[in-house]
Amino acid sequence: MRSRWGLSESQPHLPPLHHLQGFEAFLCPFLLSWSFAWLGALCLVLRTPTDTVRAAPICDNGQASCQVLSLADLFDRVIQHSSRMHGMSNDLHSQFEQYFLPSRNHISNRVNRNCHTSGILTPNGKENAQRLAGEELTEVILKLLWAWRDPLWHFHQSMAHHDDFNSFSSNKALVMGDLVHELRTGVEKVAEKMQNLGIISNLVNGLRSPEQLLPSPVRPQWSLMNDYDLLFCLRRDSNKVQSYLKILKCRIVPENDC
Amino acid sequence: MGRAVGTALLFLTLLNTATSETDYSPPGRPKLTSCLSRDKETFTCWWAPSDRDDALQTTYALYYLKESSDVVYTCPDYRTAGANSCYFNKNNTSIWVNYNITVAATNAHGSNFSEPVVVDVAYIVQPHTPENLTVVVLGDKDGTFFRVSWESPRKADTRSGWITLIYELRAKLDGADWEEHFAGQQKMFNIFSLRSGGTYRIQVRCKPIHGFWSEWSPTVNVTAPYALPLGSSMWILIAFFSALIFLLLTWILNVKSHSVKHCLFPPVPGPKIRGFDKQLLKNGRSEELFNALGVPGLPPMTHPNYEDLLVYLEVSGRDESELLLADANDPTIAATTEGGKSPNSPSDSDSGHGSCDSHTLLMEKCGEGEEVKEEQEEEQQGDGVAVGRSYGGKQRWERRGSWERNQKGDDDQEMTEGRVKTWPCVFAPLEEYAGSKALDHGSTLGTARLLCSSVHSIPLLLPTPATSPSGLHALEQLHWQPYSRSESTIQSPEHKHRRQQGGGKTTTTTTTTATTATKLTDVAWPAQPRSPFRATEYVEVQRVNQENMMVLRPLSSAQGQREGAPQGEVDYSRVKGLNSGDGLLLQRAVDAETQEEVEEGQEEEEYPCDIQEKNSLLGDERYTAPPAVPGQMTGAGKLSMGLPTAVSLQGDTILAANGYVDTAVAMMPTH
């Protein structure tokens, strides 16, 4: 072995790639230790709480381990949700319009359409919205959000069956349903917190009675709407929700943004 | 009259034709150009009349329908927004309601409706431009930047959150393109990377999230301050040049590393011993080394006067005191003795008796021929016991120059310090000194010569290779031929008789036999330690000629050679040459007469012995040959004066450093 591998005969007989294995033997523990150290450092870094927003879930009452969010944070989170919802609905509508109705411009010549949520009395102006009390405004928001739970689900189902509509929009419709659901949940939480804080009085109609909020026709009104109108109405209602939430937030928790 | 009527008719006709078109047709179709809201609370619609020129005669009316209602409303305000506009105030504006607006142009002949436009106020918001655009220059000398700030348009109510505006600004250098920066919902923005001294134009605009961009605000001009050139680029330049200089210095340092090292870390000065030959030390010739140490000044090797190297040592069997005495008489020796005037110390401080340090050792070098002559003169001057001394392994040699001085009668005793060549194992019996007190300064050389002469020969130790040749040992090994009684006292050349006495008593064992008994029993050899090697040969170096030939004369190892004992038949060792180890290769010469070749003639007669012998041999009258013991003389002369074979000395290593020949080497007598 001497001449070939440079090993003296005094050394024990080793396999030919002894020198390589030796190198790897050195390398592997080094890499392992380094990776572990890096992972440990990473965990340390991630575990370190930052001064910014804590990533804590919204807790129910009674859960002591939860991190309680402030009302302002709740509002911010809800408003972010509503912005996302409005943006997505806007995209859906414009895509639909481009895909199906390319001749129309932004100032649409559409005839009046009736959204299924037209029955909900919503303030149509800033003064009207500011004139409403907090509870009323919150109720309107919740009504709107509840009104869109079923139509969106059906819309998603219909989009999935349509091949002419790209799958991206179909996914967006699905995401839209989840968004609306999350937004509703968030607004309910906000309303609950406000009620607990005494900012607003108890909601008149309660929080979980959608059937009572809307008149329940035999056939839902939304089923008569075509997809385009549905998207149109969805975009409008999401805009309403967003605006109402902003007004509500700036009235209850005024900040620099307001 | 008729002409006037004709023109009037013509004019009327023209008028009729002109007016008949407008009169008879309804107006053209107007067109709603745009409907915009500035604050999402009010909105305005503008229309444009048709191409046909209906301006004067046509009235316009705007009608609108609201969503889910059939009520036709008319424009409430035609004036506020200007001509051909309709302004809807807050009371008439509903958000999230579709407005179906139509403009009707009506003239005398009819009216015409424009196409309807459906508008939702929430999506036609185009706010005013942001207001109060201000730019502030901030930052230190390291970097300046613009802080651009503005306010939301007056009409847009962002405080209540009714409208959420996002902003965008753009900046432009003179001659460059616009750079747009998106600012989001904030009302402040920092612009970095300014060009120093450049003038910037800055504008800002805003837009609701779902709406139209506003117009650009009025331009604000701002000039960036002049920054010092010591920016990053300057530092880069500086760093670059520093690196260059550093590299240069490193290269220079590398080139001159030796000298730098010498400068920074000066070599530790070692003991500077004159006559110290490091080369010899490296060669392992410690004996020559030590021999050389005793020589303060070495003659240069170029054209060395090798006659100076001739040393005669004579060890007498007498006690050292005599030698010491003789030493004392010799100012030279005295000077050279350690401690000056203590030559009488019988016991040397040196280790090892018989070493060169011993006072009993006689070291001398004989001058050249001229010196010999001078010696002769000196000899005549007075007695002198030339004593050569070896001190501490050093062997002092009297300089030839000093010889000359002495010859001139100088009392220069610098000869001792002069180029004194050392001879290994040159011992001289000091007994001779005892007798000769008449050494005078001037005759130091003479004394030396005397001693030399008395010694007649330098017993050169020729240790066998087996034996360790060390100078001291060699010295120890020397077996001195005791001089004749008379020779116990080293006599100056002047004292030829004495010289004769002491002449040539050194026994040189040419063979590597055991130590020969010293002839000079008088010489009390200072406790010579028994040296290990037995086979020693004594040769007498008569001189060294110019060719670095060491004229050697082997002295026969006459055990107990007495005075006058030197036989002519004593084998002479011819120095055949130097072996590799710088050893003198001696060849025993049978015939003493053969050694009559005296090289260089008289110059070799540095040694009084030589001279003496020469005189005896050649009949030179440099010295008056001592009559005593002619045979001895002759023998001695032969012994000592015999023409030694020249030995070419490869003397660099031997002679250069300390000026003595390394004879303590293994010699292979060809005997």
PDB file of N, CA, C and O in Angstrom, chain B residues 511-555:
ATOM      1  N   THR B 511      57.968  10.558  13.553  1.00  0.00           N
ATOM      2  CA  THR B 511      57.064   9.419  13.439  1.00  0.00           C
ATOM      3  C   THR B 511      55.911   9.609  14.392  1.00  0.00           C
ATOM      4  O   THR B 511      55.958  10.398  15.323  1.00  0.00           O
ATOM      5  N   THR B 512      55.032   8.915  14.104  1.00  0.00           N
ATOM      6  CA  THR B 512      53.880   8.999  14.989  1.00  0.00           C
ATOM      7  C   THR B 512      54.042   8.078  16.138  1.00  0.00           C
ATOM      8  O   THR B 512      53.160   7.306  16.495  1.00  0.00           O
ATOM      9  N   THR B 513      55.134   8.225  16.594  1.00  0.00           N
ATOM     10  CA  THR B 513      55.368   7.372  17.748  1.00  0.00           C
ATOM     11  C   THR B 513      54.807   8.031  18.973  1.00  0.00           C
ATOM     12  O   THR B 513      54.205   9.090  18.918  1.00  0.00           O
ATOM     13  N   ALA B 514      55.081   7.412  19.954  1.00  0.00           N
ATOM     14  CA  ALA B 514      54.577   7.977  21.197  1.00  0.00           C
ATOM     15  C   ALA B 514      55.324   9.232  21.512  1.00  0.00           C
ATOM     16  O   ALA B 514      56.250   9.651  20.814  1.00  0.00           O
ATOM     17  N   THR B 515      54.857   9.769  22.460  1.00  0.00           N
ATOM     18  CA  THR B 515      55.471  11.043  22.819  1.00  0.00           C
ATOM     19  C   THR B 515      56.926  10.847  23.117  1.00  0.00           C
ATOM     20  O   THR B 515      57.343   9.933  23.811  1.00  0.00           O
ATOM     21  N   THR B 516      57.569  11.684  22.558  1.00  0.00           N
ATOM     22  CA  THR B 516      59.006  11.587  22.780  1.00  0.00           C
ATOM     23  C   THR B 516      59.374  12.381  23.999  1.00  0.00           C
ATOM     24  O   THR B 516      58.743  13.365  24.349  1.00  0.00           O
ATOM     25  N   ALA B 517      60.345  11.898  24.524  1.00  0.00           N
ATOM     26  CA  ALA B 517      60.803  12.615  25.705  1.00  0.00           C
ATOM     27  C   ALA B 517      61.407  13.910  25.299  1.00  0.00           C
ATOM     28  O   ALA B 517      61.959  14.078  24.222  1.00  0.00           O
ATOM     29  N   THR B 518      61.140  14.766  26.089  1.00  0.00           N
ATOM     30  CA  THR B 518      61.663  16.084  25.764  1.00  0.00           C
ATOM     31  C   THR B 518      63.156  16.085  25.930  1.00  0.00           C
ATOM     32  O   THR B 518      63.714  15.590  26.895  1.00  0.00           O
ATOM     33  N   LYS B 519      63.691  16.653  24.994  1.00  0.00           N
ATOM     34  CA  LYS B 519      65.133  16.757  25.101  1.00  0.00           C
ATOM     35  C   LYS B 519      65.495  17.680  26.214  1.00  0.00           C
ATOM     36  O   LYS B 519      66.367  17.467  26.989  1.00  0.00           O
ATOM     37  N   LEU B 520      64.775  18.659  26.182  1.00  0.00           N
ATOM     38  CA  LEU B 520      65.129  19.674  27.153  1.00  0.00           C
ATOM     39  C   LEU B 520      64.576  19.248  28.478  1.00  0.00           C
ATOM     40  O   LEU B 520      63.453  19.574  28.842  1.00  0.00           O
ATOM     41  N   THR B 521      65.344  18.516  29.055  1.00  0.00           N
ATOM     42  CA  THR B 521      64.867  18.094  30.358  1.00  0.00           C
ATOM     43  C   THR B 521      64.808  19.264  31.305  1.00  0.00           C
ATOM     44  O   THR B 521      64.122  19.248  32.288  1.00  0.00           O
ATOM     45  N   ASP B 522      65.582  20.205  30.953  1.00  0.00           N
ATOM     46  CA  ASP B 522      65.542  21.368  31.827  1.00  0.00           C
ATOM     47  C   ASP B 522      64.168  22.001  31.806  1.00  0.00           C
ATOM     48  O   ASP B 522      63.715  22.562  32.782  1.00  0.00           O
ATOM     49  N   VAL B 523      63.693  21.888  30.701  1.00  0.00           N
ATOM     50  CA  VAL B 523      62.386  22.551  30.596  1.00  0.00           C
ATOM     51  C   VAL B 523      61.390  21.783  31.433  1.00  0.00           C
ATOM     52  O   VAL B 523      61.184  20.607  31.253  1.00  0.00           O
ATOM     53  N   ALA B 524      60.985  22.493  32.314  1.00  0.00           N
ATOM     54  CA  ALA B 524      59.931  21.841  33.102  1.00  0.00           C
ATOM     55  C   ALA B 524      58.629  22.077  32.379  1.00  0.00           C
ATOM     56  O   ALA B 524      58.035  23.147  32.392  1.00  0.00           O
ATOM     57  N   TRP B 525      58.360  21.070  31.804  1.00  0.00           N
ATOM     58  CA  TRP B 525      57.119  21.208  31.047  1.00  0.00           C
ATOM     59  C   TRP B 525      55.976  21.326  32.039  1.00  0.00           C
ATOM     60  O   TRP B 525      55.841  20.513  32.923  1.00  0.00           O
ATOM     61  N   PRO B 526      55.264  22.283  31.898  1.00  0.00           N
ATOM     62  CA  PRO B 526      54.157  22.444  32.863  1.00  0.00           C
ATOM     63  C   PRO B 526      53.128  21.370  32.702  1.00  0.00           C
ATOM     64  O   PRO B 526      52.333  21.382  31.769  1.00  0.00           O
ATOM     65  N   ALA B 527      53.317  20.487  33.551  1.00  0.00           N
ATOM     66  CA  ALA B 527      52.275  19.486  33.762  1.00  0.00           C
ATOM     67  C   ALA B 527      51.535  19.133  32.505  1.00  0.00           C
ATOM     68  O   ALA B 527      50.357  19.387  32.351  1.00  0.00           O
ATOM     69  N   GLN B 528      52.280  18.619  31.698  1.00  0.00           N
ATOM     70  CA  GLN B 528      51.594  18.290  30.459  1.00  0.00           C
ATOM     71  C   GLN B 528      50.661  17.121  30.713  1.00  0.00           C
ATOM     72  O   GLN B 528      51.092  16.071  31.142  1.00  0.00           O
ATOM     73  N   PRO B 529      49.544  17.353  30.418  1.00  0.00           N
ATOM     74  CA  PRO B 529      48.623  16.228  30.580  1.00  0.00           C
ATOM     75  C   PRO B 529      48.916  15.193  29.529  1.00  0.00           C
ATOM     76  O   PRO B 529      49.308  15.500  28.412  1.00  0.00           O
ATOM     77  N   ARG B 530      48.719  14.076  29.962  1.00  0.00           N
ATOM     78  CA  ARG B 530      48.967  13.012  29.002  1.00  0.00           C
ATOM     79  C   ARG B 530      47.954  13.113  27.896  1.00  0.00           C
ATOM     80  O   ARG B 530      46.752  13.077  28.106  1.00  0.00           O
ATOM     81  N   SER B 531      48.470  13.232  26.857  1.00  0.00           N
ATOM     82  CA  SER B 531      47.551  13.366  25.726  1.00  0.00           C
ATOM     83  C   SER B 531      47.225  11.996  25.181  1.00  0.00           C
ATOM     84  O   SER B 531      48.039  11.086  25.287  1.00  0.00           O
ATOM     85  N   PRO B 532      46.197  11.939  24.682  1.00  0.00           N
ATOM     86  CA  PRO B 532      45.780  10.593  24.266  1.00  0.00           C
ATOM     87  C   PRO B 532      46.628  10.015  23.167  1.00  0.00           C
ATOM     88  O   PRO B 532      46.957   8.864  23.162  1.00  0.00           O
ATOM     89  N   PHE B 533      46.902  10.855  22.284  1.00  0.00           N
ATOM     90  CA  PHE B 533      47.570  10.241  21.151  1.00  0.00           C
ATOM     91  C   PHE B 533      49.038  10.132  21.424  1.00  0.00           C
ATOM     92  O   PHE B 533      49.653  11.005  22.019  1.00  0.00           O
ATOM     93  N   ARG B 534      49.478   9.132  20.949  1.00  0.00           N
ATOM     94  CA  ARG B 534      50.868   8.831  21.210  1.00  0.00           C
ATOM     95  C   ARG B 534      51.728   9.096  20.008  1.00  0.00           C
ATOM     96  O   ARG B 534      52.865   9.485  20.097  1.00  0.00           O
ATOM     97  N   ALA B 535      51.132   8.855  18.978  1.00  0.00           N
ATOM     98  CA  ALA B 535      51.982   8.976  17.802  1.00  0.00           C
ATOM     99  C   ALA B 535      52.077  10.430  17.427  1.00  0.00           C
ATOM    100  O   ALA B 535      51.128  11.034  16.935  1.00  0.00           O
ATOM    101  N   THR B 536      53.104  10.939  17.717  1.00  0.00           N
ATOM    102  CA  THR B 536      53.301  12.340  17.399  1.00  0.00           C
ATOM    103  C   THR B 536      54.595  12.494  16.664  1.00  0.00           C
ATOM    104  O   THR B 536      55.548  11.774  16.872  1.00  0.00           O
ATOM    105  N   GLU B 537      54.532  13.368  15.889  1.00  0.00           N
ATOM    106  CA  GLU B 537      55.735  13.666  15.147  1.00  0.00           C
ATOM    107  C   GLU B 537      55.996  15.132  15.252  1.00  0.00           C
ATOM    108  O   GLU B 537      55.069  15.953  15.236  1.00  0.00           O
ATOM    109  N   TYR B 538      57.174  15.364  15.280  1.00  0.00           N
ATOM    110  CA  TYR B 538      57.524  16.763  15.372  1.00  0.00           C
ATOM    111  C   TYR B 538      58.189  17.188  14.091  1.00  0.00           C
ATOM    112  O   TYR B 538      59.101  16.551  13.606  1.00  0.00           O
ATOM    113  N   VAL B 539      57.665  18.165  13.612  1.00  0.00           N
ATOM    114  CA  VAL B 539      58.381  18.747  12.494  1.00  0.00           C
ATOM    115  C   VAL B 539      58.624  20.178  12.821  1.00  0.00           C
ATOM    116  O   VAL B 539      57.980  20.791  13.661  1.00  0.00           O
ATOM    117  N   GLU B 540      59.532  20.588  12.199  1.00  0.00           N
ATOM    118  CA  GLU B 540      59.891  21.965  12.462  1.00  0.00           C
ATOM    119  C   GLU B 540      59.564  22.779  11.246  1.00  0.00           C
ATOM    120  O   GLU B 540      59.990  22.497  10.150  1.00  0.00           O
ATOM    121  N   VAL B 541      58.815  23.687  11.527  1.00  0.00           N
ATOM    122  CA  VAL B 541      58.455  24.565  10.422  1.00  0.00           C
ATOM    123  C   VAL B 541      59.454  25.686  10.417  1.00  0.00           C
ATOM    124  O   VAL B 541      59.534  26.498  11.332  1.00  0.00           O
ATOM    125  N   GLN B 542      60.127  25.644   9.433  1.00  0.00           N
ATOM    126  CA  GLN B 542      61.150  26.671   9.398  1.00  0.00           C
ATOM    127  C   GLN B 542      60.609  28.011   8.966  1.00  0.00           C
ATOM    128  O   GLN B 542      60.867  29.030   9.519  1.00  0.00           O
ATOM    129  N   ARG B 543      59.867  27.843   8.005  1.00  0.00           N
ATOM    130  CA  ARG B 543      59.337  29.111   7.502  1.00  0.00           C
ATOM    131  C   ARG B 543      58.213  28.798   6.547  1.00  0.00           C
ATOM    132  O   ARG B 543      57.974  27.656   6.179  1.00  0.00           O
ATOM    133  N   VAL B 544      57.700  29.819   6.213  1.00  0.00           N
ATOM    134  CA  VAL B 544      56.678  29.710   5.161  1.00  0.00           C
ATOM    135  C   VAL B 544      57.076  30.688   4.090  1.00  0.00           C
ATOM    136  O   VAL B 544      57.246  31.878   4.331  1.00  0.00           O
ATOM    137  N   ASN B 545      57.268  30.118   3.010  1.00  0.00           N
ATOM    138  CA  ASN B 545      57.718  30.997   1.944  1.00  0.00           C
ATOM    139  C   ASN B 545      56.519  31.686   1.307  1.00  0.00           C
ATOM    140  O   ASN B 545      55.389  31.560   1.746  1.00  0.00           O
ATOM    141  N   GLN B 546      56.890  32.351   0.298  1.00  0.00           N
ATOM    142  CA  GLN B 546      55.837  33.172  -0.286  1.00  0.00           C
ATOM    143  C   GLN B 546      54.748  32.350  -0.916  1.00  0.00           C
ATOM    144  O   GLN B 546      53.634  32.773  -1.033  1.00  0.00           O
ATOM    145  N   GLU B 547      55.146  31.241  -1.347  1.00  0.00           N
ATOM    146  CA  GLU B 547      54.115  30.448  -2.002  1.00  0.00           C
ATOM    147  C   GLU B 547      53.307  29.666  -1.010  1.00  0.00           C
ATOM    148  O   GLU B 547      52.766  28.620  -1.316  1.00  0.00           O
ATOM    149  N   ASN B 548      53.295  30.180   0.104  1.00  0.00           N
ATOM    150  CA  ASN B 548      52.581  29.465   1.155  1.00  0.00           C
ATOM    151  C   ASN B 548      53.162  28.101   1.376  1.00  0.00           C
ATOM    152  O   ASN B 548      52.478  27.153   1.693  1.00  0.00           O
ATOM    153  N   MET B 549      54.361  28.084   1.108  1.00  0.00           N
ATOM    154  CA  MET B 549      55.001  26.822   1.360  1.00  0.00           C
ATOM    155  C   MET B 549      55.597  26.866   2.745  1.00  0.00           C
ATOM    156  O   MET B 549      56.322  27.777   3.111  1.00  0.00           O
ATOM    157  N   MET B 550      55.175  25.917   3.413  1.00  0.00           N
ATOM    158  CA  MET B 550      55.707  25.854   4.754  1.00  0.00           C
ATOM    159  C   MET B 550      56.946  25.010   4.713  1.00  0.00           C
ATOM    160  O   MET B 550      56.899  23.827   4.364  1.00  0.00           O
ATOM    161  N   VAL B 551      57.909  25.648   5.051  1.00  0.00           N
ATOM    162  CA  VAL B 551      59.159  24.899   5.040  1.00  0.00           C
ATOM    163  C   VAL B 551      59.255  24.167   6.340  1.00  0.00           C
ATOM    164  O   VAL B 551      59.341  24.761   7.406  1.00  0.00           O
ATOM    165  N   LEU B 552      59.189  22.960   6.187  1.00  0.00           N
ATOM    166  CA  LEU B 552      59.184  22.160   7.406  1.00  0.00           C
ATOM    167  C   LEU B 552      60.454  21.379   7.487  1.00  0.00           C
ATOM    168  O   LEU B 552      61.080  21.007   6.507  1.00  0.00           O
ATOM    169  N   ARG B 553      60.689  21.199   8.656  1.00  0.00           N
ATOM    170  CA  ARG B 553      61.801  20.329   8.917  1.00  0.00           C
ATOM    171  C   ARG B 553      61.404  19.361   9.986  1.00  0.00           C
ATOM    172  O   ARG B 553      61.075  19.756  11.087  1.00  0.00           O
ATOM    173  N   PRO B 554      61.399  18.210   9.583  1.00  0.00           N
ATOM    174  CA  PRO B 554      61.054  17.242  10.624  1.00  0.00           C
ATOM    175  C   PRO B 554      62.215  17.087  11.575  1.00  0.00           C
ATOM    176  O   PRO B 554      63.380  17.114  11.205  1.00  0.00           O
ATOM    177  N   LEU B 555      61.776  16.975  12.704  1.00  0.00           N
ATOM    178  CA  LEU B 555      62.804  16.748  13.705  1.00  0.00           C
ATOM    179  C   LEU B 555      62.755  15.297  14.078  1.00  0.00           C
ATOM    180  O   LEU B 555      61.685  14.732  14.322  1.00  0.00           O
TER     181      LEU B 555
END
